[in-house]
CSV table of C-alpha atoms and ligand atoms in Angstrom, one decimal:
chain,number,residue,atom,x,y,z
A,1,UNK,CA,-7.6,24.3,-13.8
A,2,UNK,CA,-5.0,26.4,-15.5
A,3,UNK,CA,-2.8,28.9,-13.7
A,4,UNK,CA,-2.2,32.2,-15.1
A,5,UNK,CA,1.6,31.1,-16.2
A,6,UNK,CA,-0.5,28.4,-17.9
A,7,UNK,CA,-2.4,30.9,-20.1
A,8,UNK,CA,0.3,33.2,-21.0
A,9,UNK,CA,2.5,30.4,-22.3
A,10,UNK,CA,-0.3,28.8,-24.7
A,11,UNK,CA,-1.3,32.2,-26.1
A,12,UNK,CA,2.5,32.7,-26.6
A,13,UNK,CA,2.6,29.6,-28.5
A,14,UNK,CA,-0.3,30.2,-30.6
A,15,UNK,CA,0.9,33.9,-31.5
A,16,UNK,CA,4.4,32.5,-32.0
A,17,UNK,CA,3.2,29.9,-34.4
A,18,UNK,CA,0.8,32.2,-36.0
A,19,UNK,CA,4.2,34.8,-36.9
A,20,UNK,CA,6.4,31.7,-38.2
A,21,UNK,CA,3.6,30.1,-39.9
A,22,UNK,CA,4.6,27.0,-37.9
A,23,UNK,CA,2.1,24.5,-36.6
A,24,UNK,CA,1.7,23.4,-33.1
A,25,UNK,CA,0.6,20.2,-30.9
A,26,UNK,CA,-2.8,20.7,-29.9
A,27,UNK,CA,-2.6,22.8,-26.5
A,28,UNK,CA,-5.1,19.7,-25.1
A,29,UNK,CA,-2.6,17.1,-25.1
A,30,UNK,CA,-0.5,19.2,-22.9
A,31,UNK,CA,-2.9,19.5,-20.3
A,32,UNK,CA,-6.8,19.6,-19.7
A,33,UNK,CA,-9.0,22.8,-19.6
A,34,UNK,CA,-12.3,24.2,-19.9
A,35,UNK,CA,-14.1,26.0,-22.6
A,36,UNK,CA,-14.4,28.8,-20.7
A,37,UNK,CA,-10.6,28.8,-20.2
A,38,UNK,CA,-10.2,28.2,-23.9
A,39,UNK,CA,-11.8,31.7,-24.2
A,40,UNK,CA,-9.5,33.0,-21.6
A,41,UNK,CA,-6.4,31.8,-23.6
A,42,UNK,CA,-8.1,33.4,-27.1
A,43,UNK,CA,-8.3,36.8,-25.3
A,44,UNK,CA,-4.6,36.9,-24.4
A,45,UNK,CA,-3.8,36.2,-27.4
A,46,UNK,CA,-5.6,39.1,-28.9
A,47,UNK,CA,-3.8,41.0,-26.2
A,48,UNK,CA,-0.8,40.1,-27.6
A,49,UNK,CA,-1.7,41.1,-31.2
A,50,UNK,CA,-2.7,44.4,-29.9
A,51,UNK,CA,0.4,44.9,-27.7
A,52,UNK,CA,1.5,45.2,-31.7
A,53,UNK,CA,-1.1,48.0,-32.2
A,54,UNK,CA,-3.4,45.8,-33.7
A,55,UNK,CA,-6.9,46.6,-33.0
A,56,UNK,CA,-10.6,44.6,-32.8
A,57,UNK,CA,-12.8,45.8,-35.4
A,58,UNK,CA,-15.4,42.6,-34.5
A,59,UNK,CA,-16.0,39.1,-34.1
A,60,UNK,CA,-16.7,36.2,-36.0
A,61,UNK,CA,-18.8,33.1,-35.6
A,62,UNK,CA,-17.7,29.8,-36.6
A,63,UNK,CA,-18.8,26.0,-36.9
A,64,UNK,CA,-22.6,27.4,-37.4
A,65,UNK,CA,-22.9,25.1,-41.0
A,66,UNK,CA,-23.4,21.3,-40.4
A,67,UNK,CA,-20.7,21.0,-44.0
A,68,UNK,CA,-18.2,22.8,-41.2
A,69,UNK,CA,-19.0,20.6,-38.1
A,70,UNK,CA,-19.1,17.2,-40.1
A,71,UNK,CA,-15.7,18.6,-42.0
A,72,UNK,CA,-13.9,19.6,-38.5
A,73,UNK,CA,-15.8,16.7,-36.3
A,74,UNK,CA,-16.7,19.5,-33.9
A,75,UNK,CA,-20.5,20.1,-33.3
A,76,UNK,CA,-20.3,23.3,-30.9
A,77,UNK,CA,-20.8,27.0,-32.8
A,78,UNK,CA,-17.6,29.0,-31.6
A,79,UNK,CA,-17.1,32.4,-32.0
A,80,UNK,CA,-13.7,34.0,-32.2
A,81,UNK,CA,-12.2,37.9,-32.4
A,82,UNK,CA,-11.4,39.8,-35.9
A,83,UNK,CA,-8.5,42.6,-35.6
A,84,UNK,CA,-7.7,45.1,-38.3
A,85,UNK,CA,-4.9,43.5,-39.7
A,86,UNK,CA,-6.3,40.7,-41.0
A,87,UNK,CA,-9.1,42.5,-43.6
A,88,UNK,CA,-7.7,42.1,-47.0
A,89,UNK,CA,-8.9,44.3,-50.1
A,90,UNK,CA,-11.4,42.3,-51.9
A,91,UNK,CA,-9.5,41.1,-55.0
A,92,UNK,CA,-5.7,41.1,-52.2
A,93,UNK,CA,-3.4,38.8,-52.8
A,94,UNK,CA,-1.8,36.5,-49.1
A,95,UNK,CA,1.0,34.7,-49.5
A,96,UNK,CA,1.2,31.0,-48.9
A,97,UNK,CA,4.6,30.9,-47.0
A,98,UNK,CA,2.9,33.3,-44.1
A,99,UNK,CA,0.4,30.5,-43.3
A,100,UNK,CA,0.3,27.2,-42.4
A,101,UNK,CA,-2.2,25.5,-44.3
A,102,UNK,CA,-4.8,28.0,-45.4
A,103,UNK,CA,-8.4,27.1,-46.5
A,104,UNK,CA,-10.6,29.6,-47.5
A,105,UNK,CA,-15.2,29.4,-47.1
A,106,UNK,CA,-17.7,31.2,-48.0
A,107,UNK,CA,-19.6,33.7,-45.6
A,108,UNK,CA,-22.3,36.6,-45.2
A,109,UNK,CA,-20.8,39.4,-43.4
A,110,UNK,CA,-23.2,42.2,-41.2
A,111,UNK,CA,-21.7,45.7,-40.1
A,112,UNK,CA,-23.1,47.0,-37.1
A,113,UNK,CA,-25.3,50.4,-37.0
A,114,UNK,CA,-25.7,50.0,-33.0
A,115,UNK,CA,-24.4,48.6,-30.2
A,116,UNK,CA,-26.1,44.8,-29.7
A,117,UNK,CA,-27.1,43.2,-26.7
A,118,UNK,CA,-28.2,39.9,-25.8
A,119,UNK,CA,-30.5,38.0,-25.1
A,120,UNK,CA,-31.8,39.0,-28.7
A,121,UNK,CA,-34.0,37.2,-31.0
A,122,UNK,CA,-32.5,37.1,-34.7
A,123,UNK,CA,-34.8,39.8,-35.6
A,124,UNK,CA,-33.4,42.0,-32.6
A,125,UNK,CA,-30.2,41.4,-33.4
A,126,UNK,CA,-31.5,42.2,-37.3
A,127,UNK,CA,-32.5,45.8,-36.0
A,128,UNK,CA,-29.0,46.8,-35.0
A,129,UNK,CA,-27.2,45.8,-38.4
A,130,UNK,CA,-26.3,48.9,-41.0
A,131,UNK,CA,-26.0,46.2,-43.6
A,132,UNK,CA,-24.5,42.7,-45.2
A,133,UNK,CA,-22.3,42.1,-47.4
A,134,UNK,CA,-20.8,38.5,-48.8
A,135,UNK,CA,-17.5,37.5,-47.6
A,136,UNK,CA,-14.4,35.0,-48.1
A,137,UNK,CA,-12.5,34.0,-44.5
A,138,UNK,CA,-9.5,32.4,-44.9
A,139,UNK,CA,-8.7,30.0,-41.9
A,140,UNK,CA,-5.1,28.9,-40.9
A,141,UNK,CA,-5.3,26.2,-38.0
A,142,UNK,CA,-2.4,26.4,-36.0
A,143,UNK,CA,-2.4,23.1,-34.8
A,144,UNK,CA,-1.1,19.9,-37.0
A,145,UNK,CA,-3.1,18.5,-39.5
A,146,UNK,CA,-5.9,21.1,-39.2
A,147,UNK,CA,-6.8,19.0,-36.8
A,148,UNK,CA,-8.3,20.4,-32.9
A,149,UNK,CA,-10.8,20.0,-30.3
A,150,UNK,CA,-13.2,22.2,-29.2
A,151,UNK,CA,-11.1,23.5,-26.5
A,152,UNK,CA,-7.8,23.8,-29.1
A,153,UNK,CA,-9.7,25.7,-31.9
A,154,UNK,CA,-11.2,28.2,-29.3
A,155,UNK,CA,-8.0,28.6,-27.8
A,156,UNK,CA,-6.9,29.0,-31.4
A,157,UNK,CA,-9.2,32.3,-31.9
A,158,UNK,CA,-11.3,29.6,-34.3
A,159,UNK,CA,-8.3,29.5,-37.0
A,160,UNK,CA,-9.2,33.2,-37.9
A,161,UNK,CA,-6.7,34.3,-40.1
A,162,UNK,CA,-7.6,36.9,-42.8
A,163,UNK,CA,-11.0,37.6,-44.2
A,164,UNK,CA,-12.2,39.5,-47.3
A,165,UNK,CA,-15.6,41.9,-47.3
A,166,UNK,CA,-17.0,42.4,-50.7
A,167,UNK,CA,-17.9,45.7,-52.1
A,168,UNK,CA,-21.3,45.3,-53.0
A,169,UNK,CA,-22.9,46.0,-49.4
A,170,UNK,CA,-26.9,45.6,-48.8
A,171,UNK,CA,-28.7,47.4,-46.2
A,172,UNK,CA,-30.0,45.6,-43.5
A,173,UNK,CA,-33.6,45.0,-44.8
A,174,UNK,CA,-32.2,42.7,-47.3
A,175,UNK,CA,-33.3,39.1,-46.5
A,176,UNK,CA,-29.9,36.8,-46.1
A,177,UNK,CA,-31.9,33.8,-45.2
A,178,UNK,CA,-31.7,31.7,-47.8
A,179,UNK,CA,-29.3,33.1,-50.5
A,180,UNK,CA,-27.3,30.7,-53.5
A,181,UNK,CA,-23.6,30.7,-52.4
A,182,UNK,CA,-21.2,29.3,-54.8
A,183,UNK,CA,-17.3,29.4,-54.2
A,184,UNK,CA,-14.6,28.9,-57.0
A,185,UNK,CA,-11.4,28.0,-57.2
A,186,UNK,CA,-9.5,29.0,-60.5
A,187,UNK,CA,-12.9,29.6,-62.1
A,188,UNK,CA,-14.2,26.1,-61.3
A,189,UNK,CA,-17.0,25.4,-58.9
A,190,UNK,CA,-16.1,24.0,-56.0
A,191,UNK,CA,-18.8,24.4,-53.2
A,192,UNK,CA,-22.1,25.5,-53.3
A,193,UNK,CA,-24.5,26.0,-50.9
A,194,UNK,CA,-27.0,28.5,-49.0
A,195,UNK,CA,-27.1,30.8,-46.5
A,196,UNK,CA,-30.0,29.1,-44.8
A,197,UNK,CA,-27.1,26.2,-43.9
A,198,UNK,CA,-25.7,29.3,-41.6
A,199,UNK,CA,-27.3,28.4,-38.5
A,200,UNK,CA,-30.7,28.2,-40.7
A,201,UNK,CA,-30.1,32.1,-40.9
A,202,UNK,CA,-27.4,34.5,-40.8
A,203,UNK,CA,-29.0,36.6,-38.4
A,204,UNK,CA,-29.2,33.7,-36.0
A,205,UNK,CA,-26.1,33.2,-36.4
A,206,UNK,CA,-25.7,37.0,-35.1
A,207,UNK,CA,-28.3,36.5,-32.3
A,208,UNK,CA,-26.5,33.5,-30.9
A,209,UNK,CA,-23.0,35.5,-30.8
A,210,UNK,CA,-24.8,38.6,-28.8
A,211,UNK,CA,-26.6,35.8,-26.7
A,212,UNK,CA,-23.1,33.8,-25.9
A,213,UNK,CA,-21.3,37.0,-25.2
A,214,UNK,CA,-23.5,38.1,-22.5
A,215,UNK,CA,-22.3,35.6,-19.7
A,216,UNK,CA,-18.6,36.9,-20.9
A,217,UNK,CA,-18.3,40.1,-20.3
A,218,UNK,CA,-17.9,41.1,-23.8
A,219,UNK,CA,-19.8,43.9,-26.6
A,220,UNK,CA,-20.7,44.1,-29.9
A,221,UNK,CA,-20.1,47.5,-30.5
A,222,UNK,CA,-21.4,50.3,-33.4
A,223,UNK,CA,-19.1,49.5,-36.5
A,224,UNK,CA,-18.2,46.4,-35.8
A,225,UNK,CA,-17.8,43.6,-38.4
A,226,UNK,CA,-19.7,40.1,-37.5
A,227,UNK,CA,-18.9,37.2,-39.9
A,228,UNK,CA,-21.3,34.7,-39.1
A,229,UNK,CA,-20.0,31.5,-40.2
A,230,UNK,CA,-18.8,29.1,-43.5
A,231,UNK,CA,-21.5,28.2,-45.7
A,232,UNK,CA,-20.2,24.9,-46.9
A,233,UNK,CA,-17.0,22.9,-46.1
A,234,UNK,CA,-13.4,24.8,-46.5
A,235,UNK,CA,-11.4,24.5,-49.7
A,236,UNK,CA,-7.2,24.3,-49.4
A,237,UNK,CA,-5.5,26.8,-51.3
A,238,UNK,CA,-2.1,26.6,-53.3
A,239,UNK,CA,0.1,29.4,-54.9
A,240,UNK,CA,-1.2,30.6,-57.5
A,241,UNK,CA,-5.3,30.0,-56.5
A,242,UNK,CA,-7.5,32.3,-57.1
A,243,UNK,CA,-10.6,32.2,-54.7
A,244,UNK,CA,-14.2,33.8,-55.2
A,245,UNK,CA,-17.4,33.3,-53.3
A,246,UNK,CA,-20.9,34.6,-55.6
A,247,UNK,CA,-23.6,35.5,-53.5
A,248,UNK,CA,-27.4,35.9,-55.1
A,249,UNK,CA,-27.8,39.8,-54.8
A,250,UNK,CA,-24.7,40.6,-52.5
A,251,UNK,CA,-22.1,40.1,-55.2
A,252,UNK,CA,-18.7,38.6,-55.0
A,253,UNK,CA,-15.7,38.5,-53.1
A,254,UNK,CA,-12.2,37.0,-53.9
A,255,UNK,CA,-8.2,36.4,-53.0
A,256,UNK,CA,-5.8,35.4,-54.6
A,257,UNK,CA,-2.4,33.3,-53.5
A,258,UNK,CA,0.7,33.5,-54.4
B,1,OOG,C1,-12.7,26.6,-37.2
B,1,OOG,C2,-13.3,27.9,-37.6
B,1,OOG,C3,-14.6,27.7,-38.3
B,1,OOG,C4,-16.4,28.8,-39.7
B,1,OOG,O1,-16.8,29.7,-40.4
B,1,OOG,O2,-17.1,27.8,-39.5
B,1,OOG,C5,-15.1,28.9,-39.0
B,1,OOG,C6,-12.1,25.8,-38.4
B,1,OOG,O3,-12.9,25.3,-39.2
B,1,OOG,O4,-10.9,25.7,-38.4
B,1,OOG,O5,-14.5,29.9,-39.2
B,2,MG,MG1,-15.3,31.1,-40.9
């Protein structure tokens, strides 16, 4: 079990290597814990980016794709905490020198019209979105190698780094379940996939974050922003890439590196 000291020390070292863009040993190899005090570590750290006057504007889910769980050899849908600064402008431009090793994915994206409360069934958790919208996240692993286990990338607030909303957003009636994704680097197609390979549904992917959270003490709250998981596997980006994601009827989204 850890201690308290225990916690502390391996947010610190997440946040510290999150500010010098400086990868880490995998907290595991340290010492043993739990998922539940993986959790606990990913909270303080979000503690510690708001002690910055950061703020939580939602939550994200992650490893809901098989592409994502074959590509990081962990099978378990995580979900992870979204502050304010880490929204970027669609069409912004992140620097490679403030991450580690950045790979972008493509996403759907649904903003909250009501509070949500689990247990839900995905067409519950349907009835309290205000609408969707497609989205780039851009993951930055703090650990070596982009390599983690379960316990390390929850820890890790699920690699969340910075994530992109496009413009074009679609009110909630719009059917997400099984929309063409296709993501580009420089113009060239790199991944394509659906939307059905998100946990067979976006908004089952939504369901099973409200469902999770209720044995944690935590809300999805009115206004919030709920990314709900990488279509396909995660592209590495260089100075100088420019990424987009395409979604059928939801538009695009894109960054740019420099
Ligand atoms: C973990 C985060 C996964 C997603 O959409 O599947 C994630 C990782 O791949 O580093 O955000
Ligand atoms: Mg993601």
């Amino acid at each position: 079990m850890l201690t308290s000291d225990d916690v502390d020390d391996f947010a610190q070292r997440l946040d510290q290597a999150t500010l010098e863009a400086q990868a880490v040993t995998q907290l595991t190899t340290t010492k043993a814990f739990s998922l539940a005090e993986a959790y606990t570590i990913q909270r303080a750290g979000i503690a510690l980016r708001k002690l910055r006057g950061d703020e939580l504007v939602g939550l994200k889910m992650g490893l809901t794709s098989r592409a994502k769980m074959v590509q990081m050899k962990v099978e378990v849908p995580i979900y992870g905490h979204l502050t304010r600064s880490m929204i970027l402008e669609d069409g912004g431009t992140v620097l490679r020198a403030s991450h580690i090793h950045p790979r972008v994915e493509p996403e759907i994206a649904f903003l909250l019209a009501k509070d949500l409360e689990g247990p839900v069934t995905p067409a519950q958790a349907l009835a309290a979105v205000d609408c969707c919208c497609c989205a780039l996240e851009l993951i930055d692993s703090r650990f070596e190698n982009f390599q983690f286990t379960l316990q390390d990338v929850v820890a890790d607030n699920a690699s969340s780094s910075r994530f992109v909303l496009g413009s074009r957003v679609r009110p909630r009636d719009t059917d997400t379940g099984n929309l063409g994704m296709v993501m580009t680097k420089n113009g060239v197609v790199v991944e394509t996939g659906s939307s059905a390979a998100i946990y067979e549904h976006p908004a089952r992917s939504l369901a099973a974050l409200a469902n999770q959270l209720v044995s944690l003490g935590e809300q999805l709250k009115a206004g919030m922003i709920v990314m709900t998981g990488g279509a396909t596997a995660a592209m590495a980006l260089s100075p100088g890439d420019r990424a987009r994601v395409d979604v059928d009827g939801l538009g695009s989204a894109e960054l740019f590196v420099v």
